[in-house]
Amino acid sequence: MASTPLLWIRHETRDTERRAPISPKDARELVDGGLDVVVEESHQRIFPIEEYVAAGCRVAAGSWVDAPKDAIVVGLKELPAEPAALTHRHVFFGHAYKGQNGATTLLRRFADGGGQLLDLEYLTDPNGRRHAAFGYWAGYVGAALAVLCRSDRIEPPLRHTSLGSLDDVVRDAGAEGSTALVIGAQGRCGRGARAALSVAGIDPTCWDIEETRNLDRAAILDHEILVNTVLVNEPTPPFLTHTELASADRNLTVIADVTCDVSSEFNLLPIYSAVTSWERPSVRVTTDSRPVDVIAIDNLPSILPLESSLAFSAELAPHLAEVHTLSGPWSRCAEHFSRACHSAGIETERTNA
């Protein structure tokens, strides 16, 4: 490892992704702390490259693919399909440890190149609580879209917006007094969902661990809107199946599945088969005359790129200052990577040291 640790903030390839893992303000703190921060240019990132330069960062001459071997590449969403072999340490949300679609392929790319995934979902304290998450804003946007869908006010394709503009649309949706249930209401996502529903004039029913332990599926169906914010890491009985949706006693019309765990065996809502998109925000999962629509967009916070990026960066930056040491929570990230590869029958070259 070089004497000056190198962080390389990459461009996000997904067209709808305007978020950034590190804001210019927090990049300044990292630079002042002795790190070399390089930023790729991006036409879509919410923060212009000039703000990073003013913060003391260097502008990348090319792509992370050609970055120095000791660079730690930082991003958010999926990597492009090439190169086939990944040689660097990467920090991003890999979604590769629970058998999701493409998980084995991604892990093998790291193994083939001697690289390593430090998955942000597993950057946690010893009790498993995440140090940095977009959860609040994911829950907020998911609940807001559920309100708009319930009122037939979603106008695809979705667009990036500001918090004030989104709130104005939600207030005007005419959903005041609708019934809504938030499952996982005490977590980050749940708090965000409750806040958005409050803007809409809805006082939601709030369930957390105790209520899901003794699940009342009839009560779920009695609400018009369901916002699921529960992420599990072990097999758990689903909240709803097609059998429950066929019930004659159902008020439920809209589900916002913020967790989007659709391709995993841990999916709590096995009633749809693929994530939805900005072009098609919802999918209908019933065939009778009483529709139920599911919203399952896997980058919800990017609809509010400024607010969500600032909040996430403030949580992540202090930990990025130590990522090159692979100590503390980063050692847990490395261990998760090694275990995932082992479970998939993939040998890795890089150790956790």
Coordinates of C-alpha atoms in Angstrom, one line a residue:
M1 CA 0.0 0.0 0.0
A2 CA 1.3 3.5 -0.9
S3 CA 2.3 5.8 1.9
T4 CA -0.7 8.1 0.9
P5 CA -3.9 6.0 0.7
L6 CA -5.7 6.5 -2.6
L7 CA -9.5 6.7 -2.8
W8 CA -10.9 6.7 -6.3
I9 CA -14.5 7.9 -6.6
R10 CA -15.9 6.3 -9.8
H11 CA -18.6 7.4 -12.2
E12 CA -21.9 5.5 -11.9
T13 CA -23.0 3.8 -15.1
R14 CA -26.7 3.6 -14.4
D15 CA -28.5 6.4 -16.3
T16 CA -30.8 7.2 -13.3
E17 CA -28.1 7.3 -10.7
R18 CA -27.1 10.8 -9.7
R19 CA -26.1 10.1 -6.1
A20 CA -22.5 10.2 -4.9
P21 CA -20.9 8.2 -2.1
I22 CA -18.9 11.2 -0.9
S23 CA -19.8 14.9 -1.1
P24 CA -17.3 17.6 -1.9
K25 CA -17.5 18.8 1.7
D26 CA -16.6 15.4 3.1
A27 CA -14.0 14.8 0.5
R28 CA -12.3 17.9 1.8
E29 CA -12.2 16.3 5.3
L30 CA -10.6 13.2 3.8
V31 CA -8.0 15.2 1.9
D32 CA -7.2 17.2 5.0
G33 CA -6.8 13.9 6.8
G34 CA -4.0 12.8 4.5
L35 CA -5.8 10.8 1.8
D36 CA -5.4 11.2 -1.9
V37 CA -8.9 11.5 -3.4
V38 CA -9.3 11.1 -7.1
V39 CA -12.8 11.7 -8.7
E40 CA -13.9 10.6 -12.1
E41 CA -15.8 13.1 -14.2
S42 CA -19.5 12.5 -14.4
H43 CA -22.2 14.3 -16.4
Q44 CA -24.9 13.1 -14.1
R45 CA -23.5 13.2 -10.5
I46 CA -25.4 15.7 -8.4
F47 CA -22.2 17.5 -7.4
P48 CA -20.1 19.1 -10.2
I49 CA -16.5 18.1 -10.6
E50 CA -15.4 21.7 -9.9
E51 CA -16.6 21.3 -6.3
Y52 CA -14.4 18.3 -5.8
V53 CA -11.4 20.2 -7.2
A54 CA -12.1 23.1 -4.9
A55 CA -12.1 20.5 -2.0
G56 CA -8.5 19.4 -2.9
C57 CA -9.4 16.3 -5.0
R58 CA -7.7 15.4 -8.2
V59 CA -9.6 14.7 -11.4
A60 CA -9.1 11.3 -12.8
A61 CA -7.3 11.1 -16.1
G62 CA -9.2 8.0 -17.0
S63 CA -11.4 5.2 -15.6
W64 CA -10.9 3.2 -12.4
V65 CA -10.1 0.2 -14.6
D66 CA -6.6 1.7 -15.2
A67 CA -6.2 3.2 -11.7
P68 CA -3.1 2.2 -9.7
K69 CA -3.4 -1.3 -8.2
D70 CA -3.5 0.1 -4.6
A71 CA -6.4 2.4 -5.3
I72 CA -9.6 1.7 -3.4
V73 CA -12.5 2.3 -5.8
V74 CA -15.6 3.8 -4.2
G75 CA -19.1 3.8 -5.8
L76 CA -22.7 2.9 -5.1
K77 CA -24.4 0.7 -7.6
E78 CA -23.4 -2.1 -9.9
L79 CA -20.2 -2.2 -11.9
P80 CA -20.2 -2.4 -15.7
A81 CA -19.8 -5.9 -17.2
E82 CA -16.2 -5.3 -18.2
P83 CA -13.4 -5.9 -17.2
A84 CA -14.2 -9.5 -16.6
A85 CA -11.5 -9.7 -13.9
L86 CA -11.5 -7.1 -11.1
T87 CA -8.1 -6.3 -9.6
H88 CA -8.9 -3.5 -7.1
R89 CA -10.6 -3.3 -3.8
H90 CA -14.1 -1.9 -4.4
V91 CA -16.5 -0.3 -2.0
F92 CA -20.1 -0.3 -3.1
F93 CA -23.4 -2.1 -2.7
G94 CA -22.7 -5.5 -4.4
H95 CA -25.9 -7.4 -3.5
A96 CA -24.0 -10.6 -3.9
Y97 CA -24.1 -12.5 -0.6
K98 CA -27.7 -13.8 -0.6
G99 CA -27.9 -15.7 -3.8
Q100 CA -29.1 -12.7 -5.9
N101 CA -29.1 -12.8 -9.6
G102 CA -25.5 -12.4 -10.9
A103 CA -24.0 -12.9 -7.4
T104 CA -21.7 -15.7 -8.3
T105 CA -20.5 -14.0 -11.5
L106 CA -19.6 -10.9 -9.6
L107 CA -17.7 -12.8 -6.9
R108 CA -15.8 -14.8 -9.5
R109 CA -14.8 -11.6 -11.3
F110 CA -13.1 -10.4 -8.0
A111 CA -11.5 -13.8 -7.5
D112 CA -10.2 -13.9 -11.1
G113 CA -8.5 -10.5 -10.7
G114 CA -7.4 -10.8 -7.1
G115 CA -9.6 -7.9 -6.1
Q116 CA -11.9 -7.6 -3.2
L117 CA -15.5 -6.4 -2.5
L118 CA -16.0 -4.4 0.6
D119 CA -19.8 -4.3 0.5
L120 CA -21.4 -1.2 2.1
E121 CA -24.4 -3.3 3.3
Y122 CA -22.0 -5.1 5.6
L123 CA -20.2 -2.0 7.0
T124 CA -21.6 -2.5 10.4
D125 CA -20.9 -2.3 14.1
P126 CA -20.4 -5.6 16.1
N127 CA -24.2 -5.8 16.6
G128 CA -24.8 -5.7 12.9
R129 CA -26.1 -2.1 12.7
R130 CA -25.0 -0.4 9.5
H131 CA -22.7 2.6 9.8
A132 CA -23.8 4.2 6.5
A133 CA -27.1 3.7 4.8
F134 CA -29.6 5.3 2.4
G135 CA -32.4 3.8 4.3
Y136 CA -34.2 6.9 5.5
W137 CA -34.5 8.4 2.0
A138 CA -35.3 5.0 0.5
G139 CA -38.3 4.7 2.9
Y140 CA -39.3 8.3 2.3
V141 CA -39.4 8.0 -1.5
G142 CA -40.9 4.5 -1.4
A143 CA -43.8 5.7 0.7
A144 CA -44.2 8.9 -1.3
L145 CA -44.5 6.9 -4.5
A146 CA -47.0 4.5 -2.9
V147 CA -49.2 7.5 -2.0
L148 CA -49.0 8.8 -5.6
C149 CA -49.7 5.3 -7.0
R150 CA -52.7 5.0 -4.7
S151 CA -54.0 8.3 -6.0
D152 CA -53.2 7.5 -9.6
R153 CA -50.7 10.4 -9.7
I154 CA -47.5 8.7 -10.8
E155 CA -46.3 10.1 -14.1
P156 CA -43.6 7.9 -15.6
P157 CA -40.8 8.1 -16.3
L158 CA -39.9 9.2 -12.8
R159 CA -37.5 12.1 -12.6
H160 CA -34.9 13.4 -10.1
T161 CA -36.3 16.1 -7.9
S162 CA -35.9 18.0 -4.7
L163 CA -37.5 17.3 -1.3
G164 CA -39.7 20.4 -1.5
S165 CA -41.0 19.5 -4.9
L166 CA -41.7 15.9 -4.0
D167 CA -43.5 17.0 -0.9
D168 CA -45.7 19.4 -2.8
V169 CA -46.8 16.6 -5.2
V170 CA -47.5 14.2 -2.2
R171 CA -49.6 16.9 -0.4
D172 CA -51.6 17.5 -3.5
A173 CA -52.4 13.8 -4.1
G174 CA -55.5 13.9 -2.0
A175 CA -54.6 10.8 0.1
E176 CA -55.3 12.3 3.5
G177 CA -57.0 9.8 5.7
S178 CA -56.0 6.7 3.7
T179 CA -54.9 3.7 5.7
A180 CA -51.3 2.6 5.5
L181 CA -49.1 0.1 7.3
V182 CA -45.3 0.4 7.7
I183 CA -43.5 -2.8 8.5
G184 CA -40.1 -2.2 10.1
A185 CA -41.3 1.2 11.3
Q186 CA -38.6 1.8 13.9
G187 CA -35.6 1.4 11.5
R188 CA -34.1 4.0 9.2
C189 CA -36.3 3.1 6.3
G190 CA -39.4 2.9 8.5
R191 CA -38.8 6.4 9.9
G192 CA -38.4 7.8 6.4
A193 CA -41.6 6.1 5.3
R194 CA -43.5 7.5 8.3
A195 CA -42.3 11.0 7.6
A196 CA -43.4 10.9 3.9
L197 CA -46.9 9.5 4.9
S198 CA -47.2 12.3 7.4
V199 CA -46.7 14.8 4.6
A200 CA -49.6 13.1 2.8
G201 CA -51.8 13.5 5.8
I202 CA -51.7 9.8 6.7
D203 CA -51.1 8.5 10.2
P204 CA -49.8 5.0 9.5
T205 CA -50.0 1.8 11.5
C206 CA -46.5 1.0 12.6
W207 CA -45.2 -2.6 13.0
D208 CA -41.8 -3.7 14.1
I209 CA -40.2 -6.8 15.5
E210 CA -43.0 -7.9 17.9
E211 CA -45.8 -7.5 15.3
T212 CA -43.9 -9.4 12.6
R213 CA -43.1 -12.2 15.0
N214 CA -46.8 -12.8 15.4
L215 CA -47.9 -11.8 11.9
D216 CA -51.6 -10.9 11.3
R217 CA -51.9 -11.1 7.6
A218 CA -55.6 -10.2 7.7
A219 CA -54.5 -6.9 9.3
I220 CA -52.0 -6.3 6.5
L221 CA -54.8 -6.8 3.9
D222 CA -57.0 -4.4 5.7
H223 CA -54.8 -1.4 4.9
E224 CA -54.8 0.4 1.5
I225 CA -51.0 1.0 1.4
L226 CA -48.2 -1.3 2.6
V227 CA -44.7 -0.1 2.9
N228 CA -42.2 -2.9 3.6
T229 CA -38.9 -1.8 5.0
V230 CA -37.7 -5.1 6.5
L231 CA -34.4 -6.6 5.3
V232 CA -33.7 -10.1 6.5
N233 CA -30.6 -12.2 6.2
E234 CA -32.1 -15.6 7.0
P235 CA -35.1 -17.5 5.7
T236 CA -38.3 -15.9 7.1
P237 CA -42.0 -16.7 6.4
P238 CA -43.3 -14.3 3.7
F239 CA -45.6 -11.4 4.7
L240 CA -47.9 -12.0 1.8
T241 CA -48.3 -14.5 -1.0
H242 CA -50.7 -14.7 -4.0
T243 CA -53.0 -16.8 -1.8
E244 CA -53.5 -13.9 0.7
L245 CA -54.0 -11.4 -2.2
A246 CA -56.9 -13.5 -3.5
S247 CA -58.7 -12.9 -0.2
A248 CA -62.2 -11.4 -0.6
D249 CA -61.6 -9.3 2.5
R250 CA -58.9 -7.0 1.1
N251 CA -58.5 -3.2 1.0
L252 CA -54.8 -3.4 0.0
T253 CA -54.1 -1.8 -3.4
V254 CA -50.5 -0.6 -3.3
I255 CA -47.3 -2.1 -1.9
A256 CA -44.0 -0.3 -1.8
D257 CA -41.3 -3.0 -1.3
V258 CA -38.4 -0.8 -0.3
T259 CA -36.1 -3.7 0.3
C260 CA -36.4 -5.1 -3.3
D261 CA -35.1 -8.5 -2.2
V262 CA -36.9 -10.1 -5.2
S263 CA -34.2 -12.4 -6.5
S264 CA -33.1 -13.7 -3.0
E265 CA -34.5 -16.7 -1.1
F266 CA -35.1 -14.2 1.7
N267 CA -37.8 -12.3 -0.2
L268 CA -40.6 -11.5 2.2
L269 CA -43.0 -10.6 -0.7
P270 CA -42.8 -13.4 -3.3
I271 CA -45.7 -11.9 -5.3
Y272 CA -43.6 -10.3 -8.1
S273 CA -40.6 -11.5 -10.1
A274 CA -38.5 -8.5 -10.9
V275 CA -37.7 -5.0 -9.7
T276 CA -39.6 -2.1 -11.3
S277 CA -38.0 0.9 -12.9
W278 CA -38.2 4.6 -13.4
E279 CA -39.9 4.0 -16.7
R280 CA -42.4 1.6 -15.2
P281 CA -42.6 2.3 -11.5
S282 CA -45.2 -0.3 -10.6
V283 CA -46.2 -3.8 -11.6
R284 CA -49.7 -5.2 -11.2
V285 CA -49.6 -8.5 -9.3
T286 CA -53.3 -9.5 -9.3
T287 CA -55.5 -10.6 -12.2
D288 CA -58.9 -9.9 -10.8
S289 CA -60.9 -6.7 -10.9
R290 CA -59.3 -5.5 -7.6
P291 CA -55.8 -4.4 -8.6
V292 CA -52.7 -4.6 -6.3
D293 CA -49.7 -2.7 -7.6
V294 CA -46.1 -3.2 -6.4
I295 CA -43.4 -0.6 -6.4
A296 CA -40.0 -2.1 -6.2
I297 CA -37.3 0.3 -7.4
D298 CA -33.8 -0.5 -6.3
N299 CA -32.4 3.0 -6.3
L300 CA -35.2 5.0 -4.7
P301 CA -33.0 7.5 -2.9
S302 CA -31.6 8.7 -6.3
I303 CA -34.9 10.4 -6.9
L304 CA -33.7 12.8 -4.2
P305 CA -30.0 12.8 -5.1
L306 CA -28.9 15.8 -3.1
E307 CA -30.5 15.1 0.2
S308 CA -29.7 11.4 0.1
S309 CA -26.1 11.9 -0.9
L310 CA -25.4 14.5 1.7
A311 CA -26.8 12.2 4.5
F312 CA -25.0 9.1 3.3
S313 CA -21.7 10.8 2.8
A314 CA -21.7 12.3 6.3
E315 CA -22.1 8.7 7.7
L316 CA -19.6 7.0 5.3
A317 CA -16.7 9.5 5.2
P318 CA -15.4 9.0 8.7
H319 CA -15.1 5.3 8.0
L320 CA -13.5 5.8 4.6
A321 CA -10.6 7.5 6.4
E322 CA -9.7 4.1 7.7
V323 CA -10.6 1.8 4.8
H324 CA -7.0 1.3 3.7
T325 CA -6.2 -0.3 7.1
L326 CA -9.0 -3.0 6.8
S327 CA -9.5 -2.6 10.5
G328 CA -12.7 -2.4 12.5
P329 CA -15.9 -2.6 10.4
W330 CA -13.8 -3.0 7.2
S331 CA -12.4 -6.2 8.5
R332 CA -16.0 -7.4 8.9
C333 CA -16.6 -6.4 5.3
A334 CA -13.6 -8.4 4.2
E335 CA -14.7 -11.4 6.2
H336 CA -18.2 -11.4 4.6
F337 CA -16.5 -11.3 1.2
S338 CA -14.3 -14.3 2.0
R339 CA -17.3 -16.3 3.4
A340 CA -19.5 -15.5 0.4
C341 CA -16.8 -16.7 -2.0
H342 CA -16.2 -19.8 0.1
S343 CA -19.9 -20.6 0.1
A344 CA -20.0 -20.2 -3.7
G345 CA -17.0 -22.5 -4.0
I346 CA -14.8 -19.7 -5.3
E347 CA -11.1 -19.5 -4.2
T348 CA -9.7 -16.0 -3.6
E349 CA -6.1 -14.7 -3.8
R350 CA -6.4 -11.6 -1.7
T351 CA -6.4 -12.1 2.1
N352 CA -8.1 -9.9 4.7
A353 CA -4.7 -8.6 5.8

